[in-house]
XYZ file of N, CA and C in Angstrom:
732
model
N 55.137 182.052 180.483
C 54.711 180.745 179.990
C 55.362 180.425 178.641
N 55.373 181.424 177.756
C 55.972 181.228 176.434
C 57.453 180.919 176.556
N 58.142 181.625 177.475
C 59.575 181.378 177.668
C 59.834 179.974 178.202
N 58.978 179.516 179.109
C 59.127 178.166 179.652
C 58.916 177.117 178.563
N 57.919 177.358 177.707
C 57.653 176.437 176.608
C 58.827 176.385 175.642
N 59.398 177.556 175.344
C 60.532 177.610 174.432
C 61.758 176.917 175.036
N 61.980 177.116 176.316
C 63.106 176.446 176.982
C 62.941 174.931 176.944
N 61.726 174.465 177.199
C 61.459 173.028 177.151
C 61.660 172.488 175.736
N 61.214 173.255 174.741
C 61.381 172.866 173.341
C 62.870 172.765 172.999
N 63.635 173.786 173.379
C 65.067 173.805 173.058
C 65.823 172.655 173.724
N 65.403 172.312 174.946
C 66.098 171.267 175.697
C 65.743 169.863 175.226
N 64.673 169.743 174.456
C 64.236 168.417 174.011
C 64.285 168.313 172.494
N 63.183 168.677 171.842
C 63.108 168.567 170.383
C 64.199 169.385 169.698
N 64.392 170.630 170.128
C 65.377 171.488 169.477
C 66.776 170.917 169.520
N 67.169 170.387 170.679
C 68.541 169.885 170.848
C 68.736 168.511 170.228
N 67.848 167.596 170.544
C 68.085 166.195 170.185
C 67.529 165.803 168.819
N 66.489 166.494 168.359
C 65.899 166.136 167.078
C 66.260 167.156 166.005
N 65.857 168.441 166.199
C 66.102 169.433 165.150
C 67.596 169.607 164.872
N 68.372 169.943 165.903
C 69.811 170.115 165.704
C 70.528 168.773 165.614
N 70.144 167.846 166.490
C 70.836 166.571 166.547
C 70.725 165.752 165.278
N 69.578 165.883 164.581
C 69.355 165.076 163.384
C 69.219 165.928 162.117
N 69.637 167.190 162.194
C 69.459 168.120 161.072
C 70.123 167.606 159.799
N 71.374 167.184 159.908
C 72.085 166.690 158.720
C 71.400 165.460 158.152
N 70.880 164.616 159.031
C 70.190 163.412 158.567
C 68.878 163.768 157.886
N 68.162 164.761 158.428
C 66.916 165.202 157.802
C 67.162 165.683 156.368
N 68.262 166.402 156.176
C 68.533 167.004 154.871
C 69.346 166.104 153.944
N 69.762 164.948 154.420
C 70.638 164.083 153.620
C 70.005 163.730 152.273
N 68.704 163.490 152.267
C 68.020 163.089 151.029
C 68.093 164.197 149.981
N 67.710 165.424 150.365
C 67.715 166.515 149.388
C 69.134 166.951 149.040
N 70.057 166.848 149.985
C 71.460 167.167 149.677
C 71.973 166.227 148.594
N 71.698 164.939 148.751
C 72.168 163.933 147.811
C 71.513 164.090 146.440
N 70.269 164.559 146.423
C 69.537 164.685 145.163
C 69.765 166.022 144.462
N 70.643 166.858 144.981
C 70.989 168.071 144.244
C 71.079 169.344 145.040
N 70.644 169.341 146.314
C 70.733 170.575 147.083
C 72.184 170.973 147.328
N 73.077 169.992 147.500
C 74.495 170.314 147.692
C 75.042 171.075 146.488
N 74.630 170.665 145.276
C 75.082 171.368 144.072
C 74.514 172.789 144.019
N 73.295 172.958 144.504
C 72.707 174.292 144.514
C 73.407 175.191 145.545
N 73.840 174.609 146.650
C 74.644 175.382 147.605
C 75.922 175.877 146.937
N 76.587 174.985 146.209
C 77.826 175.363 145.519
C 77.561 176.454 144.483
N 76.447 176.357 143.786
C 76.074 177.367 142.801
C 75.849 178.717 143.474
N 75.159 178.704 144.592
C 74.899 179.935 145.338
C 76.191 180.606 145.781
N 77.160 179.808 146.245
C 78.382 180.350 146.840
C 79.496 180.612 145.830
N 79.324 180.190 144.598
C 80.396 180.338 143.599
C 80.917 181.774 143.462
N 80.059 182.824 143.551
C 80.585 184.194 143.412
C 81.254 184.751 144.664
N 81.249 184.017 145.775
C 81.788 184.550 147.038
C 83.261 184.918 146.891
N 83.640 186.027 147.523
C 85.040 186.465 147.465
C 85.350 187.318 148.690
N 86.647 187.482 148.928
C 87.105 188.404 149.960
C 86.676 188.000 151.357
N 86.517 188.995 152.216
C 86.081 188.740 153.589
C 84.587 188.427 153.570
N 84.243 187.245 154.004
C 82.887 186.717 153.846
C 82.310 186.326 155.200
N 81.024 186.615 155.387
C 80.319 186.206 156.594
C 79.107 185.382 156.187
N 78.891 184.267 156.880
C 77.685 183.476 156.669
C 76.776 183.635 157.873
N 75.509 183.886 157.609
C 74.521 184.058 158.668
C 73.745 182.761 158.869
N 73.446 182.433 160.121
C 72.671 181.231 160.397
C 73.309 179.988 159.815
N 74.573 179.774 160.139
C 75.351 178.703 159.512
C 74.824 177.320 159.841
N 74.088 177.185 160.936
C 73.530 175.883 161.294
C 74.613 174.880 161.611
N 74.543 173.704 160.975
C 75.546 172.662 161.221
C 76.703 172.736 160.237
N 76.711 173.745 159.359
C 77.853 173.939 158.466
C 77.771 173.216 157.139
N 76.562 173.008 156.614
C 76.417 172.290 155.344
C 76.969 173.074 154.154
N 77.142 174.388 154.307
C 77.717 175.176 153.212
C 79.247 175.118 153.174
N 79.865 174.698 154.255
C 81.324 174.804 154.379
C 82.111 174.205 153.215
N 81.755 173.021 152.698
C 82.569 172.448 151.617
C 82.490 173.208 150.304
N 81.576 174.177 150.202
C 81.292 174.786 148.910
C 81.866 176.197 148.739
N 82.581 176.697 149.726
C 83.168 178.029 149.573
C 84.366 177.969 148.637
N 84.441 178.883 147.661
C 85.573 178.873 146.722
C 86.836 179.474 147.342
N 87.948 179.268 146.675
C 89.234 179.773 147.170
C 89.320 181.292 147.132
N 88.402 181.946 146.435
C 88.393 183.409 146.381
C 87.973 184.038 147.713
N 87.461 183.220 148.633
C 87.148 183.701 149.987
C 88.442 183.714 150.794
N 88.855 184.895 151.221
C 90.130 185.035 151.932
C 89.973 184.895 153.440
N 88.785 185.178 153.956
C 88.495 185.038 155.382
C 87.026 184.702 155.530
N 86.714 183.734 156.385
C 85.342 183.288 156.542
C 84.913 183.413 157.992
N 83.847 184.182 158.216
C 83.266 184.353 159.540
C 81.915 183.649 159.543
N 81.719 182.726 160.472
C 80.459 182.006 160.589
C 79.691 182.522 161.803
N 78.400 182.741 161.645
C 77.566 183.141 162.780
C 76.424 182.146 162.936
N 76.060 181.874 164.165
C 74.950 180.969 164.467
C 74.470 181.278 165.881
N 73.164 181.527 166.070
C 72.671 181.896 167.403
C 72.184 180.732 168.255
N 71.904 179.577 167.639
C 71.213 178.501 168.350
C 72.229 177.549 168.991
N 72.312 177.510 170.324
C 73.364 176.730 170.999
C 73.505 175.280 170.542
N 72.423 174.514 170.353
C 72.616 173.136 169.880
C 73.270 173.056 168.503
N 72.985 174.031 167.637
C 73.630 174.077 166.323
C 75.101 174.480 166.455
N 75.381 175.414 167.354
C 76.766 175.855 167.568
C 77.649 174.674 167.945
N 77.139 173.803 168.799
C 77.908 172.635 169.232
C 78.250 171.739 168.048
N 77.284 171.523 167.154
C 77.527 170.715 165.959
C 78.525 171.393 165.025
N 78.384 172.708 164.899
C 79.258 173.473 164.012
C 80.701 173.463 164.505
N 80.886 173.576 165.795
C 82.245 173.558 166.355
C 82.975 172.266 166.006
N 82.247 171.161 165.987
C 82.860 169.885 165.616
C 83.372 169.915 164.178
N 82.606 170.539 163.286
C 82.966 170.531 161.869
C 84.129 171.452 161.534
N 84.240 172.569 162.248
C 85.289 173.526 161.876
C 86.605 173.263 162.603
N 86.592 172.323 163.544
C 87.789 172.082 164.356
C 89.012 171.767 163.495
N 88.827 170.946 162.489
C 89.947 170.534 161.644
C 89.864 171.109 160.237
N 89.040 172.132 160.050
C 88.905 172.726 158.720
C 90.130 173.566 158.389
N 90.723 173.367 157.202
C 91.944 174.103 156.864
C 91.724 175.576 156.556
N 90.463 175.978 156.290
C 90.198 177.377 155.979
C 90.348 178.251 157.225
N 90.614 179.531 156.990
C 90.683 180.507 158.072
C 89.261 180.859 158.479
N 88.815 180.342 159.615
C 87.413 180.472 160.022
C 87.314 181.055 161.424
N 86.380 181.999 161.563
C 86.044 182.549 162.875
C 84.578 182.234 163.145
N 84.275 181.701 164.298
C 82.893 181.395 164.676
C 82.425 182.387 165.730
N 81.295 183.020 165.460
C 80.710 183.985 166.378
C 79.272 183.580 166.682
N 78.940 183.503 167.956
C 77.568 183.184 168.350
C 76.773 184.489 168.317
N 75.939 184.636 167.298
C 75.180 185.879 167.123
C 74.018 185.624 166.179
N 72.921 186.349 166.396
C 71.787 186.300 165.494
C 71.966 187.263 164.339
N 71.265 186.995 163.246
C 71.411 187.824 162.048
C 70.829 189.217 162.216
N 69.973 189.403 163.244
C 69.355 190.713 163.440
C 70.293 191.735 164.061
N 71.357 191.242 164.710
C 72.258 192.163 165.398
C 73.673 191.585 165.352
N 74.411 191.935 164.331
C 75.741 191.372 164.119
C 76.801 192.236 164.803
N 77.714 191.621 165.547
C 78.728 192.390 166.282
C 79.932 192.753 165.420
N 79.648 193.412 164.288
C 80.705 193.799 163.358
C 80.455 195.231 162.890
N 81.529 195.953 162.556
C 81.372 197.344 162.125
C 80.648 197.458 160.781
N 80.188 198.663 160.494
C 79.607 198.947 159.188
C 80.627 198.663 158.087
N 80.128 198.249 156.924
C 80.939 198.100 155.712
C 82.199 197.271 155.952
N 82.039 196.104 156.601
C 83.221 195.308 156.939
C 83.350 194.008 156.165
N 82.396 193.711 155.254
C 82.460 192.455 154.506
C 82.244 192.683 153.016
N 82.952 191.878 152.225
C 82.747 191.882 150.775
C 81.530 191.050 150.391
N 81.309 189.955 151.144
C 80.235 189.011 150.830
C 79.498 188.617 152.107
N 78.171 188.627 152.026
C 77.329 188.001 153.048
C 76.639 186.826 152.373
N 76.658 185.660 153.016
C 75.997 184.481 152.474
C 75.021 183.931 153.502
N 73.918 183.382 153.027
C 72.943 182.772 153.937
C 72.074 181.807 153.153
N 71.823 180.655 153.742
C 70.954 179.656 153.125
C 69.794 179.348 154.063
N 68.599 179.621 153.595
C 67.366 179.264 154.299
C 67.310 179.818 155.721
N 67.475 181.137 155.831
C 67.343 181.776 157.150
C 66.198 182.780 157.209
N 65.811 183.370 156.075
C 64.779 184.409 156.119
C 63.417 183.850 156.486
N 63.285 182.521 156.449
C 62.043 181.881 156.897
C 61.944 181.838 158.409
N 63.073 181.821 159.083
C 63.093 181.528 160.514
C 63.229 182.771 161.379
N 63.920 183.786 160.883
C 64.132 184.983 161.700
C 62.795 185.670 161.981
N 62.644 186.307 163.152
C 61.366 186.968 163.473
C 60.984 188.065 162.491
N 61.968 188.822 162.001
C 61.672 189.944 161.112
C 62.701 189.993 159.985
N 62.372 189.470 158.803
C 63.323 189.479 157.691
C 63.785 190.875 157.287
N 62.923 191.878 157.419
C 63.301 193.242 157.031
C 64.467 193.753 157.880
N 64.430 193.448 159.170
C 65.526 193.850 160.062
C 66.817 193.173 159.643
N 66.740 191.892 159.309
C 67.936 191.147 158.895
C 68.525 191.726 157.608
N 67.668 192.057 156.642
C 68.171 192.598 155.380
C 68.827 193.965 155.577
N 68.313 194.752 156.494
C 68.954 196.040 156.798
C 70.319 195.815 157.451
N 70.405 194.794 158.295
C 71.678 194.480 158.943
C 72.684 193.945 157.923
N 72.219 193.171 156.967
C 73.090 192.700 155.888
C 73.648 193.886 155.112
N 72.772 194.815 154.768
C 73.226 195.999 154.033
C 74.238 196.791 154.858
N 74.012 196.873 156.156
C 74.911 197.643 157.020
C 76.333 197.083 157.017
N 76.461 195.751 157.129
C 77.810 195.179 157.256
C 78.497 194.989 155.905
N 77.750 195.104 154.810
C 78.373 194.996 153.497
C 79.095 196.288 153.112
N 80.222 196.139 152.447
C 80.883 197.293 151.846
C 80.025 197.792 150.690
N 80.088 199.073 150.347
C 79.374 199.553 149.156
C 79.788 198.720 147.938
N 78.817 198.211 147.221
C 79.097 197.331 146.098
C 79.250 195.870 146.496
N 79.253 195.586 147.819
C 79.366 194.211 148.297
C 78.113 193.405 147.980
N 78.217 192.089 148.109
C 77.154 191.208 147.638
C 76.562 190.333 148.746
N 75.281 190.056 148.586
C 74.556 189.135 149.458
C 74.142 187.943 148.610
N 74.650 186.762 148.945
C 74.329 185.536 148.227
C 73.310 184.751 149.036
N 72.215 184.367 148.414
C 71.143 183.731 149.175
C 70.601 182.487 148.467
N 70.126 181.573 149.293
C 69.393 180.392 148.849
C 68.234 180.239 149.827
N 67.011 180.348 149.326
C 65.836 180.317 150.198
C 64.757 179.454 149.566
N 64.063 178.652 150.374
C 62.822 178.091 149.845
C 61.749 179.142 150.120
N 60.855 179.327 149.150
C 59.993 180.518 149.133
C 58.527 180.138 148.961
N 57.672 181.126 149.091
C 56.234 180.906 148.861
C 56.028 180.454 147.421
N 55.274 179.394 147.260
C 55.084 178.813 145.937
C 54.219 179.712 145.063
N 54.550 179.824 143.796
C 53.760 180.643 142.875
C 52.427 179.976 142.514
N 52.335 178.675 142.701
C 51.098 177.956 142.432
C 50.131 178.203 143.596
N 48.981 178.867 143.373
C 48.062 179.173 144.477
C 47.613 177.934 145.243
N 47.468 176.815 144.555
C 47.048 175.585 145.226
C 48.079 175.146 146.261
N 49.352 175.183 145.879
C 50.411 174.778 146.807
C 50.594 175.842 147.889
N 50.442 177.106 147.525
C 50.557 178.183 148.513
C 49.501 178.028 149.602
N 48.296 177.602 149.224
C 47.252 177.370 150.228
C 47.651 176.234 151.166
N 48.280 175.210 150.612
C 48.765 174.111 151.461
C 49.829 174.614 152.424
N 50.698 175.511 151.946
C 51.718 176.088 152.825
C 51.064 176.826 153.995
N 50.016 177.579 153.700
C 49.316 178.305 154.768
C 48.675 177.353 155.774
N 48.080 176.276 155.265
C 47.391 175.329 156.128
C 48.355 174.573 157.039
N 49.526 174.263 156.507
C 50.472 173.442 157.271
C 51.419 174.270 158.122
N 51.342 175.591 157.980
C 52.345 176.466 158.586
C 52.519 176.269 160.090
N 51.451 176.195 160.842
C 51.583 176.114 162.300
C 52.351 174.862 162.725
N 51.991 173.735 162.154
C 52.705 172.509 162.484
C 54.144 172.547 162.032
N 54.382 173.121 160.856
C 55.747 173.220 160.334
C 56.605 174.144 161.194
N 55.985 175.172 161.729
C 56.685 176.124 162.603
C 57.316 175.391 163.781
N 56.560 174.487 164.407
C 57.087 173.753 165.555
C 58.033 172.644 165.128
N 57.740 171.984 164.041
C 58.634 170.938 163.554
C 59.986 171.524 163.158
N 59.947 172.676 162.468
C 61.154 173.261 161.889
C 61.790 174.361 162.713
N 61.543 174.374 164.030
C 62.193 175.351 164.906
C 61.945 176.786 164.452
N 60.657 177.130 164.340
C 60.185 178.480 164.027
C 60.305 178.849 162.550
N 60.402 177.859 161.687
C 60.428 178.135 160.248
C 59.031 178.495 159.745
N 58.957 179.500 158.863
C 57.712 179.884 158.194
C 57.820 179.435 156.731
N 57.125 178.378 156.378
C 57.262 177.841 155.021
C 56.485 178.639 153.989
N 55.700 179.618 154.413
C 54.820 180.327 153.471
C 55.165 181.812 153.318
N 56.339 182.210 153.702
C 56.690 183.631 153.599
C 56.995 184.046 152.153
N 56.527 185.242 151.729
C 56.844 185.756 150.385
C 58.232 186.410 150.370
N 59.241 185.592 150.508
C 60.609 186.100 150.679
C 61.096 186.893 149.470
N 60.685 186.499 148.278
C 61.142 187.237 147.094
C 60.650 188.678 147.116
N 59.407 188.889 147.536
C 58.902 190.257 147.638
C 59.619 191.023 148.745
N 59.913 190.340 149.845
C 60.658 190.977 150.934
C 62.022 191.446 150.450
N 62.688 190.611 149.676
C 63.985 191.000 149.102
C 63.823 192.164 148.128
N 62.792 192.095 147.289
C 62.563 193.160 146.315
C 62.266 194.488 146.995
N 61.615 194.448 148.161
C 61.261 195.667 148.885
C 62.429 196.257 149.668
N 63.507 195.499 149.833
C 64.653 195.978 150.608
C 65.471 196.970 149.794
N 66.454 197.583 150.449
C 67.339 198.531 149.753
C 68.403 197.828 148.923
N 68.559 196.523 149.131
C 69.492 195.756 148.316
C 68.930 195.582 146.908
N 69.816 195.487 145.940
C 69.385 195.348 144.551
C 69.685 193.941 144.062
N 68.651 193.210 143.685
C 68.830 191.855 143.167
C 69.411 191.936 141.758
N 70.570 191.315 141.566
C 71.220 191.341 140.253
C 71.141 189.994 139.546
N 70.983 188.924 140.298
C 70.842 187.585 139.724
C 69.785 186.843 140.529
N 68.889 186.155 139.829
C 67.844 185.403 140.517
C 67.455 184.200 139.678
N 67.496 183.041 140.297
C 67.050 181.808 139.664
C 65.971 181.175 140.536
N 64.797 181.000 139.970
C 63.724 180.319 140.687
C 63.713 178.862 140.259
N 63.802 177.977 141.230
C 63.973 176.566 140.945
C 63.225 175.752 141.988
N 63.551 174.465 142.090
C 62.926 173.597 143.087
C 63.987 172.912 143.931
N 63.675 172.725 145.200
C 64.555 171.959 146.056
C 64.409 170.480 145.676
N 65.470 169.869 145.173
C 65.346 168.511 144.656
C 64.985 167.502 145.737
N 63.968 166.706 145.448
C 63.586 165.655 146.372
C 62.803 166.112 147.586
N 62.398 167.393 147.625
C 61.700 167.932 148.804
C 60.201 167.713 148.691
N 59.516 167.806 149.837
C 58.061 167.801 149.823
C 57.559 168.988 149.010
N 56.412 168.810 148.377
C 55.886 169.829 147.473
C 55.736 171.186 148.147
N 55.315 171.192 149.421
C 55.022 172.481 150.064
C 56.270 173.266 150.442
N 57.464 172.657 150.340
C 58.688 173.439 150.575
C 59.658 173.363 149.395
N 59.178 172.923 148.235
C 60.106 172.709 147.127
C 60.470 173.996 146.377
N 59.598 175.014 146.394
C 59.899 176.252 145.667
C 61.124 176.928 146.282
N 62.088 177.229 145.443
C 63.376 177.729 145.943
C 63.891 178.855 145.055
N 64.602 179.782 145.662
C 65.240 180.870 144.919
C 66.719 180.931 145.291
N 67.547 181.062 144.283
C 68.993 181.228 144.464
C 69.366 182.541 143.796
N 70.132 183.376 144.470
C 70.438 184.636 143.829
C 71.536 185.447 144.490
N 71.673 186.630 143.957
C 72.701 187.573 144.401
C 72.081 188.959 144.439
N 72.298 189.661 145.531
C 71.857 191.054 145.655
C 73.053 191.872 146.110
N 73.075 193.148 145.782
C 74.226 193.979 146.115
C 73.796 195.202 146.905
N 74.716 195.669 147.731
C 74.530 196.970 148.367
C 74.927 198.021 147.351
N 74.015 198.896 147.066
C 74.286 199.905 146.040
C 75.395 200.844 146.501
N 76.247 201.276 145.569
C 77.328 202.194 145.937
C 76.778 203.458 146.571
N 77.552 204.047 147.466
C 77.135 205.292 148.099
C 76.867 206.352 147.033
N 75.770 207.057 147.191
C 75.431 208.112 146.240
C 74.643 207.642 145.035
N 74.425 206.327 144.901
C 73.657 205.822 143.769
C 72.194 206.209 143.933
N 71.475 206.472 142.832
C 70.056 206.824 142.933
C 69.254 205.669 143.504
N 68.143 205.996 144.147
C 67.285 204.967 144.740
C 66.786 204.020 143.653
N 66.660 202.746 143.999
C 66.205 201.777 143.004
C 64.699 201.898 142.797
N 64.251 201.424 141.637
C 62.824 201.457 141.334
C 62.100 200.370 142.130
N 60.857 200.627 142.566
C 60.080 199.591 143.270
C 59.868 198.374 142.369
N 59.864 197.188 142.976
C 59.676 195.943 142.236
C 58.526 195.179 142.872
N 57.624 194.657 142.046
C 56.538 193.819 142.547
C 56.773 192.392 142.091
N 56.742 191.472 143.037
C 56.936 190.059 142.726
C 55.602 189.355 142.875
N 55.179 188.642 141.844
C 53.929 187.890 141.907
C 54.187 186.551 142.568
N 53.472 186.291 143.668
C 53.629 185.015 144.363
C 52.262 184.386 144.563
N 52.263 183.080 144.816
C 51.019 182.367 145.061
C 50.296 182.940 146.253
N 48.980 183.147 146.128
C 48.208 183.720 147.231
C 47.074 182.794 147.632
N 46.839 182.769 148.921
C 45.702 182.002 149.422
C 44.578 182.970 149.698
N 43.512 182.890 148.937
C 42.414 183.835 149.109
C 42.870 185.230 148.719
N 42.423 186.230 149.470
C 42.744 187.607 149.109
C 43.948 188.142 149.855
N 44.389 187.479 150.922
C 45.509 188.005 151.666
C 46.786 187.293 151.262
N 46.995 186.080 151.717
C 48.110 185.234 151.311
C 49.440 185.884 151.273
N 49.824 186.743 152.204
C 51.184 187.218 152.209
C 51.860 186.804 153.488
N 52.859 185.987 153.338
C 53.701 185.456 154.413
C 54.997 185.065 153.736
N 56.141 185.023 154.379
C 57.423 184.734 153.718
C 57.961 183.326 153.915
N 58.768 182.754 153.007
C 59.238 181.378 153.206
C 60.730 181.163 153.007
N 61.339 180.373 153.783
C 62.708 179.933 153.719
C 62.759 178.808 154.723
N 63.835 178.173 155.020
C 63.889 177.241 156.145
C 65.238 176.655 156.310
């Protein structure tokens, strides 16, 4: 039954509304500053680079010339179709691979940079994705991320929890209330740069955003110290992760 429901969703809302109108949905926040934040996130990218969950390719104009090879991955067929249109005439050296972030068809230690914008909210298990990112990164390689996250304001975090179910279906399985910063802190990757900001022009319940850089520690480096991130909580539990 669940598979039938998902197939019906993908063939209707997923294809014609979520993917079909994705760029239009984001046009307001892109124009009000999200495009600049994408460029800020990607500015350190270099060498052989892979982007996870590329979607319709909104990051493409922002990759710097220091990227020598760009591999794009996207698992959702309606998004792949949109992405193929955008890269057809792109002058950059681009490879498109249909694959999910949980299982990348690339060898260990094969990329200098992994980039992703607003994917840790949607994947079923962010911990699995972060382990896969670490696997494909070269020792010392970097993970560049832009995520909308669980709001530190408990009042807004409670709203995120309340609206989550409806947002999940509207946003194609997005979890707007996930504590993504803590998930990143708990991973084996080491966060070296982090900016907590707001998605310009966004609704309050998805405006909290984090832009940053994490690295795969060199082989043989001592284990990193545990990090606790304080995030907005609803009641006594309130732990869920956010991106979108």
